[in-house]
Short mmCIF file of C-alpha atoms and ligand atoms in Angstrom, two decimals:
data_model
loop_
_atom_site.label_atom_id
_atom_site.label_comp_id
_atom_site.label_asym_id
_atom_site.label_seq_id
_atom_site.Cartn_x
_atom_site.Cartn_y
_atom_site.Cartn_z
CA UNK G 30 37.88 109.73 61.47
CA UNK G 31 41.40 110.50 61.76
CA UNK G 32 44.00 107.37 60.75
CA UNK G 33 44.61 105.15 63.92
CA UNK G 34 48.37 105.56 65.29
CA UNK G 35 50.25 102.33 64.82
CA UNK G 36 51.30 100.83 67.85
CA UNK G 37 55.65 100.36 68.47
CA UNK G 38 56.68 97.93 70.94
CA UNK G 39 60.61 99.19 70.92
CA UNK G 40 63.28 96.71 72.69
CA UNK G 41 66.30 98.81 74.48
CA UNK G 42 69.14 96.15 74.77
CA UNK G 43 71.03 98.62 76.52
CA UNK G 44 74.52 97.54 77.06
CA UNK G 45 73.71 94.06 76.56
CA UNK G 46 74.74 91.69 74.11
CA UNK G 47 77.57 90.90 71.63
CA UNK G 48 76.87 90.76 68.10
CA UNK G 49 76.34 86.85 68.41
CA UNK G 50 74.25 86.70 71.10
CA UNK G 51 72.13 89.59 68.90
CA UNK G 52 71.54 87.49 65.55
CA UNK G 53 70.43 84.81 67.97
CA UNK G 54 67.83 86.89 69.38
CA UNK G 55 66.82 88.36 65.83
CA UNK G 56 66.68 84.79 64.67
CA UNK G 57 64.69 83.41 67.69
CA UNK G 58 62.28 86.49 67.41
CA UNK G 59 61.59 85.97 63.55
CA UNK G 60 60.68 82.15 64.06
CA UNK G 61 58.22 83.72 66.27
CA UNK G 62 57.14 86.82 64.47
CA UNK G 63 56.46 85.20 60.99
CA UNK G 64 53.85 83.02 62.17
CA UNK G 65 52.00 86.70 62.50
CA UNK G 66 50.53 88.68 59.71
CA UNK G 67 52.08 91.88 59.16
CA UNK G 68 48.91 93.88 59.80
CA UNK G 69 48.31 91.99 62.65
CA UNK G 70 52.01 93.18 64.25
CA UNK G 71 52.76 96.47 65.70
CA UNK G 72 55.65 98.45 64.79
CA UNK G 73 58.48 96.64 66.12
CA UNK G 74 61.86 98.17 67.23
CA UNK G 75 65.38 96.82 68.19
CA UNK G 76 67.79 99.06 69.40
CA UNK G 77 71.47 96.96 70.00
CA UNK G 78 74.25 98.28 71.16
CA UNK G 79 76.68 100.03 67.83
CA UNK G 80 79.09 97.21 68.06
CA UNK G 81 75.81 94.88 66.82
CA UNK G 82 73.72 97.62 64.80
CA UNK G 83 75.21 97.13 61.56
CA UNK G 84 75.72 93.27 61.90
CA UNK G 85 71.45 93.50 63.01
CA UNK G 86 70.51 95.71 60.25
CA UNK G 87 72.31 93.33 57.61
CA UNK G 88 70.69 90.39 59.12
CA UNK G 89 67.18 91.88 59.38
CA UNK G 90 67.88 92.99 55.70
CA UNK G 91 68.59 89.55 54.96
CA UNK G 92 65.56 87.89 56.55
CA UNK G 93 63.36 90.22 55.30
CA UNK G 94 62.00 90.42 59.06
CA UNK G 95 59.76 93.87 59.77
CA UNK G 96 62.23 94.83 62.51
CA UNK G 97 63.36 98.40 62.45
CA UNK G 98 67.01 98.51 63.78
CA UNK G 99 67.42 101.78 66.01
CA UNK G 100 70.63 103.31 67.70
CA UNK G 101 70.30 103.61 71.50
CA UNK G 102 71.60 107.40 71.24
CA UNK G 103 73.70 109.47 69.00
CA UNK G 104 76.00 112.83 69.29
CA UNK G 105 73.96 115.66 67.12
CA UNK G 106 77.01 117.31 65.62
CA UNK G 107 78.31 115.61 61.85
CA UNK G 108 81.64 114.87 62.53
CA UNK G 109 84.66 116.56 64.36
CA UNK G 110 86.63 116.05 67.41
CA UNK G 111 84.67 114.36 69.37
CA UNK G 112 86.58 110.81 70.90
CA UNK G 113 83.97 107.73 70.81
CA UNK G 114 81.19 109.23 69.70
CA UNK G 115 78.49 108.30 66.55
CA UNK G 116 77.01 110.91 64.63
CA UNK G 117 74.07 110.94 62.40
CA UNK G 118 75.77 110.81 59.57
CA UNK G 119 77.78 107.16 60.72
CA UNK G 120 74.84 105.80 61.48
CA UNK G 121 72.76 106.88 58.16
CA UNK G 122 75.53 105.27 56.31
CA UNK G 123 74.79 101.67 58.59
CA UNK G 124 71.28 102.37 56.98
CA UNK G 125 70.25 103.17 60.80
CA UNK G 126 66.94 105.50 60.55
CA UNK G 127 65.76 105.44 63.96
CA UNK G 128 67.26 106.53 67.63
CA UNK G 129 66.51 106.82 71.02
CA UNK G 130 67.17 109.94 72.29
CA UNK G 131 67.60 111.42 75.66
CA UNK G 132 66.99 107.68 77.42
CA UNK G 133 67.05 108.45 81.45
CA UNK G 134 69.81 106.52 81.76
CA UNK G 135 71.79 108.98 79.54
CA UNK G 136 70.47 112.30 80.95
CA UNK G 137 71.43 110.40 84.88
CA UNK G 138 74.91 108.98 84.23
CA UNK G 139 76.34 110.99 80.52
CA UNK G 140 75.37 114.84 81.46
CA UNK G 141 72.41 114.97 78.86
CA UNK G 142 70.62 117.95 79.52
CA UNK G 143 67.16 118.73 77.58
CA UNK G 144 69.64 121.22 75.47
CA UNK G 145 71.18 118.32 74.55
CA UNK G 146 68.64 115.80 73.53
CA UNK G 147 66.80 119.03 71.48
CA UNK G 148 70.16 119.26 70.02
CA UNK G 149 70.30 115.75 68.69
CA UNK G 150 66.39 115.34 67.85
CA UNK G 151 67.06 118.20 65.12
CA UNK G 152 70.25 116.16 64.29
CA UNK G 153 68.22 113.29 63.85
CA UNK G 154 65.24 115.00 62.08
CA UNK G 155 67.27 117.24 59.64
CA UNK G 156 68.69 113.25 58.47
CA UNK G 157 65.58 112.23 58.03
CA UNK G 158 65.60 109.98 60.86
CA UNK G 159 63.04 108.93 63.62
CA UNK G 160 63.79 109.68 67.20
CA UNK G 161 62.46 108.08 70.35
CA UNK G 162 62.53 111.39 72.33
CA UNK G 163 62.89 110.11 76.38
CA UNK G 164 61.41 111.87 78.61
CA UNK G 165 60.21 111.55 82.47
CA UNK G 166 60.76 112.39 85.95
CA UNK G 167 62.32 110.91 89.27
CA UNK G 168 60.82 109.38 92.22
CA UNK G 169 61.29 112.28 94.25
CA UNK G 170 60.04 114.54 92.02
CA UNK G 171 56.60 112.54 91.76
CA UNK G 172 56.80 112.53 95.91
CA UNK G 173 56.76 116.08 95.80
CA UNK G 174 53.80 116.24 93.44
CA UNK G 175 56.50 117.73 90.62
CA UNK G 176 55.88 114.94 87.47
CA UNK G 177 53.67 117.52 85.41
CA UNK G 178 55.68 120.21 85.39
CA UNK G 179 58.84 118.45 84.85
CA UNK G 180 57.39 116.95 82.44
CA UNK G 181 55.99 120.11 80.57
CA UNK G 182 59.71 121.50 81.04
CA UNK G 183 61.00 118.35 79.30
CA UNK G 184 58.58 118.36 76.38
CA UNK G 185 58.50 121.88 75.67
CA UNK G 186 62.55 122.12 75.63
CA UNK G 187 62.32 120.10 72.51
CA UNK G 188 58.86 120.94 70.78
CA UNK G 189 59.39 124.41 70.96
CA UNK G 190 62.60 124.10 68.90
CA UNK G 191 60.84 121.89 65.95
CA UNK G 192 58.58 122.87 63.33
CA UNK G 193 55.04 122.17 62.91
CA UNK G 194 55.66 119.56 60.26
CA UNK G 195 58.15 117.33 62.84
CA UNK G 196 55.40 116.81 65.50
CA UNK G 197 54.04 113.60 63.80
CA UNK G 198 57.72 112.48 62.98
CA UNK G 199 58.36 112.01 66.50
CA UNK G 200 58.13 109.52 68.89
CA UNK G 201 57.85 110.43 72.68
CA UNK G 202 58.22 107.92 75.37
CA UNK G 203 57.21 108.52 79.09
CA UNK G 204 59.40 106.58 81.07
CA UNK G 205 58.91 107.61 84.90
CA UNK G 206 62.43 106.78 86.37
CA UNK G 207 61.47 105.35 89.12
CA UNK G 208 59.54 102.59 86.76
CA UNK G 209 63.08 101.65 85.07
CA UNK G 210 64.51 98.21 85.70
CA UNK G 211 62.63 98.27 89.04
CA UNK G 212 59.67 96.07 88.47
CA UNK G 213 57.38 98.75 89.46
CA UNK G 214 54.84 99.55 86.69
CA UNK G 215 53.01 103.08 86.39
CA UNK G 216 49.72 102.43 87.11
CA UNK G 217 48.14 102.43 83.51
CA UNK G 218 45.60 104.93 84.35
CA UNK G 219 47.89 107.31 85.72
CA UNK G 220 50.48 106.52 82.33
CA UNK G 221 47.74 107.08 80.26
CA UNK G 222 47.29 110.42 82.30
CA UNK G 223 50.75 111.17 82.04
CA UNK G 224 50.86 110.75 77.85
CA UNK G 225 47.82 112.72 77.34
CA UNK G 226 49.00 115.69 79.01
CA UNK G 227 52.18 115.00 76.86
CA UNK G 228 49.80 115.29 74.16
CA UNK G 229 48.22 118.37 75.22
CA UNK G 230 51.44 120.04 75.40
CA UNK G 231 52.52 119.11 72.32
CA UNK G 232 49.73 120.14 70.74
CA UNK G 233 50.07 123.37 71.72
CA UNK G 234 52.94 123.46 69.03
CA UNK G 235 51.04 122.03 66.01
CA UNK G 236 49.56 118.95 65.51
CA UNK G 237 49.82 116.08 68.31
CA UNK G 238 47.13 113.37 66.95
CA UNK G 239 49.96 111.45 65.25
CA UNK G 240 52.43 111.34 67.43
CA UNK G 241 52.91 108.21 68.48
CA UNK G 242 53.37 108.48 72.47
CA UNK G 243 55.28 104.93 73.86
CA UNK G 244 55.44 104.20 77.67
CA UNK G 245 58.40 102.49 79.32
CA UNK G 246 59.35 100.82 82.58
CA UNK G 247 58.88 97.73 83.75
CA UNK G 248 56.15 96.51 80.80
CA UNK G 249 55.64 93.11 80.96
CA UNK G 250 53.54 90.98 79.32
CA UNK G 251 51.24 90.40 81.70
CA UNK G 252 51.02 94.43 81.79
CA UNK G 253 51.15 95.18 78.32
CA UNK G 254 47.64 94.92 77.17
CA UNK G 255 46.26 97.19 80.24
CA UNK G 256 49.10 100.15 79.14
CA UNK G 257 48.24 99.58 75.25
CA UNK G 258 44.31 99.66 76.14
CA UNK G 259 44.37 103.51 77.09
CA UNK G 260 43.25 106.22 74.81
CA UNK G 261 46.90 108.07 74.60
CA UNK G 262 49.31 105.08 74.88
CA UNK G 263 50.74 104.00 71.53
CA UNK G 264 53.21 100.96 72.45
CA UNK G 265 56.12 100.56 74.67
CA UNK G 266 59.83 100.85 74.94
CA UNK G 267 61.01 98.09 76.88
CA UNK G 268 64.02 97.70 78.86
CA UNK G 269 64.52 93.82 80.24
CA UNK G 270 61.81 91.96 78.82
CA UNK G 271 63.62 92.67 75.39
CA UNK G 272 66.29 90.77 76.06
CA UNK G 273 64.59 87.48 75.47
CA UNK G 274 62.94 86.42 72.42
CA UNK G 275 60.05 85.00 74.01
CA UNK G 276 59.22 87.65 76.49
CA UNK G 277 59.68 90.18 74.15
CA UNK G 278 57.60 88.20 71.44
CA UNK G 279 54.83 88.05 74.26
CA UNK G 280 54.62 91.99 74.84
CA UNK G 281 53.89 92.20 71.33
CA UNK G 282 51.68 89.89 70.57
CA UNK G 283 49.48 91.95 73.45
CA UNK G 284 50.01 95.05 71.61
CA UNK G 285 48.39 94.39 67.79
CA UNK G 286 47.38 97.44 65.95
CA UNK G 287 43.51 98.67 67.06
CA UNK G 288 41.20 97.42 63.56
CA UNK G 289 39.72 100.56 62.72
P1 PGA W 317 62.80 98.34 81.78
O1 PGA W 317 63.58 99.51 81.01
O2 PGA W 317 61.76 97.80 80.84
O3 PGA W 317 63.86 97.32 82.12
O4 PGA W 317 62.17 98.94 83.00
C1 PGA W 317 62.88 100.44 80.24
C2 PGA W 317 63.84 101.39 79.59
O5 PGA W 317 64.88 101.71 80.17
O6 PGA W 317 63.59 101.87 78.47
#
């Protein structure tokens, strides 16, 4: 039987919260966590803005709390002329090994394109690092009965660029855009639908049964455990129930890893 995926319940601060208000919410979230086994937990993910990553990361250090500290996006080139940006390379030396990539919000209002976010998931992977690759599409395009194919278009942009030996390093995350910040869940029958087709295509590139497959917008807690239930959903990326320690803390205490 082939290894269950480990569930991730990721937390996308977004641009919220100064570097206080973050090592309150790491501290409020590890009084909760340690009460839990470590097997028991899923893989959990805090993304804060840079001006809090490395402050996080030091404090999670510190603790000794299972938190993996991830950037919320990153530029794909090394270094050069390139005002206000982060590259890989800044944040590997933070000790940051994880990033969201291609997040709706940057694709709407920064110009990402899916050259782009290919671009900077083979920055991240050629550092060793784990990216959340974003993908998912807009109201109107579900009206007019377009989600699959944009979809497809967004998926293969980046798999066909990677090599057979990436697909289980990545992390995918459907995240219809019309479910962001709105309160208005994906039905978890039709998410589940949504990340095995996701699956399909990126299988069609190499292997697909480890890649770990999030959905995000608008999970809850009370919605967590029907979205983590399905066959192809493997945790969530949250948006504003990560903001708090206790709604966060309740998400992922409904999304412990499936005993084998
Ligand atoms: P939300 O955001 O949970 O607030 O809908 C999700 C996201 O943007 O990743």
């Amino acid at each position: 039987m082939a290894t269950p995926r480990r569930p991730i319940i990721a937390g996308n601060w977004k641009m919220f919260k100064t570097t206080q208000e973050a090592t309150a919410f790491v501290e409020a979230l590890w009084q909760k966590v340690q009460s839990r086994a470590t097997a028991e937990l899923p893989e959990i993910v805090v993304c804060p803005p840079f001006t809090a990553l490395s402050t996080v990361k030091q404090q999670v250090e510190k603790l000794g709390a299972p938190f993996i500290v991830a950037a919320q996006t990153m530029e794909s080139r090394d270094n050069g002329a390139y005002t206000g940006e982060i590259s890989p390379l800044m944040l590997a030396d933070l000790g940051i090994r994880w990033v969201v990539l291609g997040h709706s919000e940057r694709r709407q209002y920064f110009n990402e394109t899916d050259e782009t976010v290919t671009a900077k998931t083979l920055a991240a992977l050629k550092h060793g690092m784990t990216p959340i690759v974003c993908v998912g599409e807009e109201l109107q395009e579900r009206e007019n009965g377009l989600t699959d194919a944009v979809i497809e278009q967004q998926i293969r942009a980046v798999c066909s660029q990677l090599q057979t030996s990436d697909l289980p390093k990545i992390v995918i995350a459907y995240e219809p855009v019309w479910a962001i910040g709105t309160g208005k869940v994906c039905e978890a029958a039709e998410a589940n639908r949504v990340c095995a087709l996701i699956r399909h295509f990126v299988g069609e590139y190499g292997p697909a049964e480890q890649t770990r497959i999030l959905y995000g917008g608008s999970v809850k807690a009370d919605n967590t455990q029907a979205l983590m239930s399905q066959s192809d959903i493997d945790g969530g990326l949250v948006g504003g129930a990560s903001l708090e320690a206790e709604s966060f803390f309740g998400i992922i205490q409904h999304a412990s890893p499936v005993t084998a």
